[in-house]
mmCIF file of C-alpha atoms in Angstrom:
data_model
loop_
_atom_site.group_PDB
_atom_site.id
_atom_site.type_symbol
_atom_site.label_atom_id
_atom_site.label_comp_id
_atom_site.label_asym_id
_atom_site.label_seq_id
_atom_site.Cartn_x
_atom_site.Cartn_y
_atom_site.Cartn_z
ATOM 1 C CA PHE Z 1 -318.884 -59.538 -79.987
ATOM 2 C CA VAL Z 2 -317.415 -62.252 -81.139
ATOM 3 C CA GLU Z 3 -320.574 -64.185 -81.079
ATOM 4 C CA VAL Z 4 -321.618 -61.479 -84.057
ATOM 5 C CA LEU Z 5 -318.856 -61.460 -85.831
ATOM 6 C CA ALA Z 6 -318.725 -65.322 -85.869
ATOM 7 C CA ALA Z 7 -322.522 -65.308 -86.951
ATOM 8 C CA ALA Z 8 -321.263 -62.302 -89.308
ATOM 9 C CA GLN Z 9 -318.241 -64.262 -91.202
ATOM 10 C CA ARG Z 10 -321.657 -67.443 -91.917
ATOM 11 C CA TRP Z 11 -323.532 -65.315 -92.692
ATOM 12 C CA TYR Z 12 -320.695 -63.995 -95.097
ATOM 13 C CA GLU Z 13 -319.704 -67.486 -96.889
ATOM 14 C CA THR Z 14 -323.261 -68.640 -96.907
ATOM 15 C CA SER Z 15 -324.642 -65.734 -99.045
ATOM 16 C CA GLU Z 16 -321.337 -65.523 -100.918
ATOM 17 C CA GLY Z 17 -320.915 -62.391 -100.491
ATOM 18 C CA ALA Z 18 -324.703 -60.676 -100.232
ATOM 19 C CA PHE Z 19 -324.228 -59.986 -96.558
ATOM 20 C CA HIS Z 20 -320.916 -58.448 -96.003
ATOM 21 C CA PRO Z 21 -320.068 -57.044 -92.403
ATOM 22 C CA ALA Z 22 -316.767 -55.216 -93.769
ATOM 23 C CA ALA Z 23 -318.802 -52.948 -96.331
ATOM 24 C CA GLY Z 24 -318.705 -49.431 -94.405
ATOM 25 C CA ALA Z 25 -316.814 -47.886 -97.172
ATOM 26 C CA LEU Z 26 -319.911 -48.146 -99.739
ATOM 27 C CA ARG Z 27 -321.954 -46.757 -97.190
ATOM 28 C CA GLN Z 28 -319.938 -43.957 -96.376
ATOM 29 C CA ARG Z 29 -319.179 -43.099 -99.917
ATOM 30 C CA TRP Z 30 -323.305 -43.204 -100.849
ATOM 31 C CA LEU Z 31 -323.473 -40.874 -97.642
ATOM 32 C CA VAL Z 32 -320.917 -38.772 -99.593
ATOM 33 C CA ALA Z 33 -322.949 -39.210 -102.583
ATOM 34 C CA ARG Z 34 -326.264 -37.865 -100.636
ATOM 35 C CA ASP Z 35 -324.206 -34.761 -99.532
ATOM 36 C CA SER Z 36 -322.863 -33.641 -102.598
ATOM 37 C CA GLY Z 37 -325.537 -34.825 -104.989
ATOM 38 C CA ALA Z 38 -323.732 -36.659 -106.895
ATOM 39 C CA GLU Z 39 -323.782 -40.132 -107.688
ATOM 40 C CA PRO Z 40 -320.438 -41.862 -107.908
ATOM 41 C CA SER Z 41 -319.048 -43.499 -111.537
ATOM 42 C CA PRO Z 42 -320.080 -47.209 -111.958
ATOM 43 C CA GLU Z 43 -316.069 -47.876 -112.160
ATOM 44 C CA GLU Z 44 -315.338 -45.873 -108.611
ATOM 45 C CA LEU Z 45 -317.882 -47.897 -107.143
ATOM 46 C CA SER Z 46 -317.170 -51.716 -108.304
ATOM 47 C CA GLU Z 47 -313.613 -50.731 -108.066
ATOM 48 C CA LEU Z 48 -314.458 -49.801 -104.445
ATOM 49 C CA ALA Z 49 -316.488 -52.938 -104.090
ATOM 50 C CA ALA Z 50 -313.503 -54.725 -104.932
ATOM 51 C CA THR Z 51 -311.277 -53.868 -102.803
ATOM 52 C CA THR Z 52 -313.530 -54.840 -99.637
ATOM 53 C CA ARG Z 53 -314.421 -58.537 -100.904
ATOM 54 C CA GLU Z 54 -312.653 -59.654 -98.764
ATOM 55 C CA LEU Z 55 -313.535 -60.347 -94.707
ATOM 56 C CA PRO Z 56 -310.897 -58.398 -92.779
ATOM 57 C CA PHE Z 57 -310.942 -60.864 -89.906
ATOM 58 C CA ARG Z 58 -311.428 -64.126 -89.022
ATOM 59 C CA VAL Z 59 -313.204 -66.044 -86.628
ATOM 60 C CA SER Z 60 -312.191 -69.522 -86.030
ATOM 61 C CA ARG Z 61 -312.930 -71.711 -82.239
ATOM 62 C CA GLY Z 62 -314.198 -68.670 -80.193
ATOM 63 C CA ALA Z 63 -310.944 -66.553 -81.355
ATOM 64 C CA VAL Z 64 -310.788 -63.243 -83.924
ATOM 65 C CA GLU Z 65 -307.809 -62.471 -85.738
ATOM 66 C CA ARG Z 66 -307.660 -59.371 -87.747
ATOM 67 C CA VAL Z 67 -306.535 -60.161 -91.380
ATOM 68 C CA ALA Z 68 -306.711 -56.841 -92.589
ATOM 69 C CA ASP Z 69 -308.059 -53.063 -91.977
ATOM 70 C CA CYS Z 70 -310.916 -53.164 -89.586
ATOM 71 C CA GLY Z 71 -312.055 -49.682 -89.817
ATOM 72 C CA SER Z 72 -314.569 -50.345 -92.468
ATOM 73 C CA VAL Z 73 -316.701 -53.338 -89.991
ATOM 74 C CA ASP Z 74 -320.600 -52.407 -89.889
ATOM 75 C CA LEU Z 75 -322.392 -55.092 -88.167
ATOM 76 C CA ASN Z 76 -325.967 -53.399 -88.185
ATOM 77 C CA ALA Z 77 -327.071 -55.538 -90.132
ATOM 78 C CA ILE Z 78 -326.721 -58.370 -87.571
ATOM 79 C CA ALA Z 79 -326.050 -56.837 -84.017
ATOM 80 C CA LYS Z 80 -329.541 -55.401 -83.522
ATOM 81 C CA GLY Z 81 -331.134 -58.432 -83.718
ATOM 82 C CA TYR Z 82 -328.399 -59.972 -81.956
ATOM 83 C CA ILE Z 83 -329.339 -57.579 -78.827
ATOM 84 C CA VAL Z 84 -332.757 -58.066 -79.031
ATOM 85 C CA ASP Z 85 -332.043 -62.000 -78.834
ATOM 86 C CA ARG Z 86 -329.957 -61.092 -75.315
ATOM 87 C CA ALA Z 87 -332.705 -59.103 -73.972
ATOM 88 C CA ALA Z 88 -335.001 -61.533 -74.192
ATOM 89 C CA ALA Z 89 -333.521 -64.112 -72.721
ATOM 90 C CA VAL Z 90 -332.019 -61.679 -70.244
ATOM 91 C CA ALA Z 91 -335.957 -61.269 -69.462
ATOM 92 C CA GLY Z 92 -336.949 -64.379 -70.326
ATOM 93 C CA ALA Z 93 -334.533 -65.954 -67.030
ATOM 94 C CA VAL Z 94 -336.311 -63.213 -64.500
ATOM 95 C CA ARG Z 95 -338.418 -65.742 -62.448
ATOM 96 C CA ARG Z 96 -341.828 -66.220 -62.739
ATOM 97 C CA VAL Z 97 -341.804 -64.773 -66.063
ATOM 98 C CA THR Z 98 -343.080 -67.364 -69.128
ATOM 99 C CA SER Z 99 -343.436 -65.235 -71.977
ATOM 100 C CA VAL Z 100 -341.652 -62.426 -73.118
ATOM 101 C CA MET Z 101 -341.438 -59.971 -76.340
ATOM 102 C CA VAL Z 102 -338.505 -57.569 -76.809
ATOM 103 C CA ASN Z 103 -339.314 -55.177 -80.280
ATOM 104 C CA ALA Z 104 -336.545 -53.282 -81.190
ATOM 105 C CA GLY Z 105 -337.666 -51.517 -84.234
ATOM 106 C CA GLY Z 106 -337.924 -53.582 -86.527
ATOM 107 C CA ASP Z 107 -336.292 -56.363 -85.153
ATOM 108 C CA LEU Z 108 -338.402 -58.251 -82.469
ATOM 109 C CA ARG Z 109 -337.838 -61.620 -80.621
ATOM 110 C CA HIS Z 110 -340.992 -63.740 -79.156
ATOM 111 C CA ARG Z 111 -340.284 -66.616 -76.579
ATOM 112 C CA GLY Z 112 -342.099 -68.648 -74.081
ATOM 113 C CA PRO Z 113 -345.427 -70.025 -74.983
ATOM 114 C CA GLY Z 114 -348.210 -68.453 -76.936
ATOM 115 C CA GLY Z 115 -346.858 -65.627 -79.398
ATOM 116 C CA VAL Z 116 -347.446 -62.498 -81.088
ATOM 117 C CA THR Z 117 -349.640 -60.957 -83.437
ATOM 118 C CA VAL Z 118 -347.389 -58.351 -85.200
ATOM 119 C CA GLY Z 119 -348.626 -56.153 -88.327
ATOM 120 C CA VAL Z 120 -345.689 -55.950 -91.316
ATOM 121 C CA GLU Z 121 -345.856 -52.075 -93.207
ATOM 122 C CA ASP Z 122 -347.081 -51.969 -96.932
ATOM 123 C CA PRO Z 123 -344.416 -50.221 -98.274
ATOM 124 C CA ALA Z 124 -346.079 -48.238 -100.474
ATOM 125 C CA ARG Z 125 -347.928 -46.577 -97.994
ATOM 126 C CA PRO Z 126 -345.164 -45.811 -95.593
ATOM 127 C CA TYR Z 127 -347.474 -43.705 -92.879
ATOM 128 C CA ASP Z 128 -347.142 -43.720 -89.437
ATOM 129 C CA ASN Z 129 -350.824 -44.015 -89.084
ATOM 130 C CA ALA Z 130 -351.202 -46.119 -91.668
ATOM 131 C CA PRO Z 131 -353.002 -49.742 -90.450
ATOM 132 C CA PRO Z 132 -350.966 -52.872 -91.505
ATOM 133 C CA ARG Z 133 -351.240 -54.379 -94.707
ATOM 134 C CA TRP Z 134 -350.463 -58.328 -93.295
ATOM 135 C CA ARG Z 135 -350.455 -59.595 -89.681
ATOM 136 C CA VAL Z 136 -348.103 -62.771 -88.751
ATOM 137 C CA ARG Z 137 -347.861 -64.370 -85.727
ATOM 138 C CA VAL Z 138 -344.696 -65.305 -83.988
ATOM 139 C CA CYS Z 139 -344.539 -68.577 -81.532
ATOM 140 C CA ASP Z 140 -341.034 -68.241 -79.788
ATOM 141 C CA GLY Z 141 -339.169 -67.333 -82.744
ATOM 142 C CA GLY Z 142 -337.702 -63.724 -84.342
ATOM 143 C CA LEU Z 143 -339.182 -61.846 -86.824
ATOM 144 C CA ALA Z 144 -337.685 -58.644 -88.911
ATOM 145 C CA THR Z 145 -338.465 -56.255 -91.633
ATOM 146 C CA SER Z 146 -336.409 -54.725 -93.495
ATOM 147 C CA GLY Z 147 -337.496 -52.205 -96.975
ATOM 148 C CA SER Z 148 -336.371 -48.882 -97.946
ATOM 149 C CA ALA Z 149 -339.823 -47.105 -97.851
ATOM 150 C CA ARG Z 150 -339.219 -45.099 -94.720
ATOM 151 C CA ARG Z 151 -334.578 -46.106 -94.662
ATOM 152 C CA GLY Z 152 -332.953 -44.453 -97.547
ATOM 153 C CA PHE Z 153 -331.248 -41.255 -99.137
ATOM 154 C CA ARG Z 154 -332.006 -38.779 -101.618
ATOM 155 C CA VAL Z 155 -328.831 -38.066 -104.449
ATOM 156 C CA GLY Z 156 -330.118 -35.819 -107.169
ATOM 157 C CA GLY Z 157 -333.560 -35.676 -106.666
ATOM 158 C CA ARG Z 158 -333.471 -39.868 -106.678
ATOM 159 C CA TRP Z 159 -334.536 -41.752 -103.947
ATOM 160 C CA LEU Z 160 -332.364 -44.775 -102.875
ATOM 161 C CA GLY Z 161 -332.997 -47.442 -99.926
ATOM 162 C CA HIS Z 162 -330.718 -48.285 -97.554
ATOM 163 C CA VAL Z 163 -329.894 -51.759 -98.308
ATOM 164 C CA LEU Z 164 -326.859 -52.174 -100.671
ATOM 165 C CA ASP Z 165 -325.686 -54.886 -102.596
ATOM 166 C CA PRO Z 166 -322.003 -54.945 -101.526
ATOM 167 C CA ARG Z 167 -321.029 -57.750 -104.624
ATOM 168 C CA THR Z 168 -321.591 -54.368 -107.261
ATOM 169 C CA GLY Z 169 -321.762 -50.955 -104.706
ATOM 170 C CA TRP Z 170 -325.341 -50.053 -105.613
ATOM 171 C CA PRO Z 171 -328.295 -49.545 -103.643
ATOM 172 C CA VAL Z 172 -330.986 -52.193 -104.167
ATOM 173 C CA GLU Z 173 -333.825 -51.663 -106.296
ATOM 174 C CA HIS Z 174 -335.543 -54.046 -107.271
ATOM 175 C CA THR Z 175 -336.692 -54.499 -103.690
ATOM 176 C CA THR Z 176 -338.609 -52.863 -101.568
ATOM 177 C CA SER Z 177 -339.513 -54.548 -98.301
ATOM 178 C CA VAL Z 178 -338.368 -57.887 -96.814
ATOM 179 C CA THR Z 179 -339.767 -59.988 -93.876
ATOM 180 C CA VAL Z 180 -338.196 -62.739 -92.624
ATOM 181 C CA LEU Z 181 -339.517 -65.456 -89.855
ATOM 182 C CA ALA Z 182 -337.306 -67.302 -87.586
ATOM 183 C CA GLN Z 183 -336.118 -69.688 -85.513
ATOM 184 C CA ASP Z 184 -334.717 -65.897 -83.554
ATOM 185 C CA ALA Z 185 -333.775 -62.585 -84.185
ATOM 186 C CA MET Z 186 -330.062 -62.467 -84.774
ATOM 187 C CA THR Z 187 -330.919 -64.929 -87.888
ATOM 188 C CA ALA Z 188 -334.044 -62.865 -89.146
ATOM 189 C CA ASP Z 189 -332.161 -59.850 -88.911
ATOM 190 C CA ALA Z 190 -329.173 -61.226 -90.534
ATOM 191 C CA LEU Z 191 -331.611 -62.743 -93.727
ATOM 192 C CA ALA Z 192 -333.137 -59.974 -94.201
ATOM 193 C CA THR Z 193 -330.785 -57.698 -95.690
ATOM 194 C CA VAL Z 194 -329.442 -60.906 -97.528
ATOM 195 C CA LEU Z 195 -333.067 -61.418 -98.743
ATOM 196 C CA GLY Z 196 -333.651 -57.849 -99.798
ATOM 197 C CA VAL Z 197 -329.804 -58.308 -101.465
ATOM 198 C CA LEU Z 198 -330.937 -60.955 -103.903
ATOM 199 C CA GLU Z 199 -333.358 -60.771 -106.408
ATOM 200 C CA PRO Z 200 -336.675 -61.774 -105.387
ATOM 201 C CA GLU Z 201 -336.886 -65.610 -107.258
ATOM 202 C CA GLU Z 202 -333.389 -65.577 -105.551
ATOM 203 C CA ALA Z 203 -334.098 -64.795 -102.785
ATOM 204 C CA ILE Z 204 -337.228 -67.041 -101.853
ATOM 205 C CA ALA Z 205 -335.222 -69.640 -102.958
ATOM 206 C CA PHE Z 206 -332.645 -68.708 -100.833
ATOM 207 C CA ALA Z 207 -335.197 -69.298 -98.289
ATOM 208 C CA ALA Z 208 -337.343 -72.090 -98.726
ATOM 209 C CA SER Z 209 -334.013 -74.062 -99.614
ATOM 210 C CA ARG Z 210 -333.113 -73.339 -95.632
ATOM 211 C CA GLY Z 211 -336.835 -73.891 -94.244
ATOM 212 C CA ILE Z 212 -336.786 -70.393 -93.413
ATOM 213 C CA GLY Z 213 -340.291 -68.440 -93.875
ATOM 214 C CA CYS Z 214 -340.130 -65.130 -95.384
ATOM 215 C CA MET Z 215 -342.365 -62.196 -97.453
ATOM 216 C CA VAL Z 216 -340.743 -60.230 -100.154
ATOM 217 C CA VAL Z 217 -342.144 -57.724 -102.220
ATOM 218 C CA ASP Z 218 -340.376 -56.396 -105.030
ATOM 219 C CA ALA Z 219 -340.888 -53.231 -106.771
ATOM 220 C CA ALA Z 220 -343.268 -53.524 -108.754
ATOM 221 C CA GLY Z 221 -345.486 -54.101 -105.856
ATOM 222 C CA ASP Z 222 -346.035 -57.906 -106.387
ATOM 223 C CA VAL Z 223 -346.126 -60.083 -102.718
ATOM 224 C CA LEU Z 224 -343.826 -63.851 -103.288
ATOM 225 C CA THR Z 225 -343.631 -65.688 -100.439
ATOM 226 C CA SER Z 226 -341.485 -69.097 -98.683
ATOM 227 C CA PRO Z 227 -343.199 -72.102 -98.717
ATOM 228 C CA ASP Z 228 -342.409 -71.829 -94.708
ATOM 229 C CA TRP Z 229 -344.508 -68.094 -94.675
ATOM 230 C CA PRO Z 230 -347.139 -68.918 -92.532
ATOM 231 C CA ASP Z 231 -350.948 -67.920 -94.585
#
């Protein structure tokens, strides 16, 4: 648990708040909006985002210090990747097992020689029987995809994606899908959220500066890739 909190803190700092592991209050407010059919006002969201801006915990040298109410801590954007990594590590430690793949609904980890080819869904055709639009090879690394086509909610007849910008409180509308190829699933998981919050061009620059492969599909359907995304 401490390892996940430490990683969440690092990504919060590195992304300058685009990744926020304690923005659960914002998500709860949008669930209320979904049920009532009325969006919160810009003033309310701005105030709520401001009150949740700082982390309520601090991790240092393997110890966690609580500095505020931690009731809004939400690790969904990183914990699944960590679990996938741990499952792959345990499976890979079994005698005579040389290659392992663990896939948990969009978060994938491959360990060992060789690799696996993974299909990436077209966000414009989010159907169970639709063939993947892209394919990418994962070799001893992690892959994560985050998108709004399947995951989201409807408020007053308007479909909104599940990714929220914790800096403003509003659902992201400029990006429909982000796929990240990284050294492990936890990194890919966190980055899929970070890059989905950032504007597409900013996301590509962020990934490129860190040697991360990513593919971003914007709201217009245009596809952007970082230099480290495989051809």
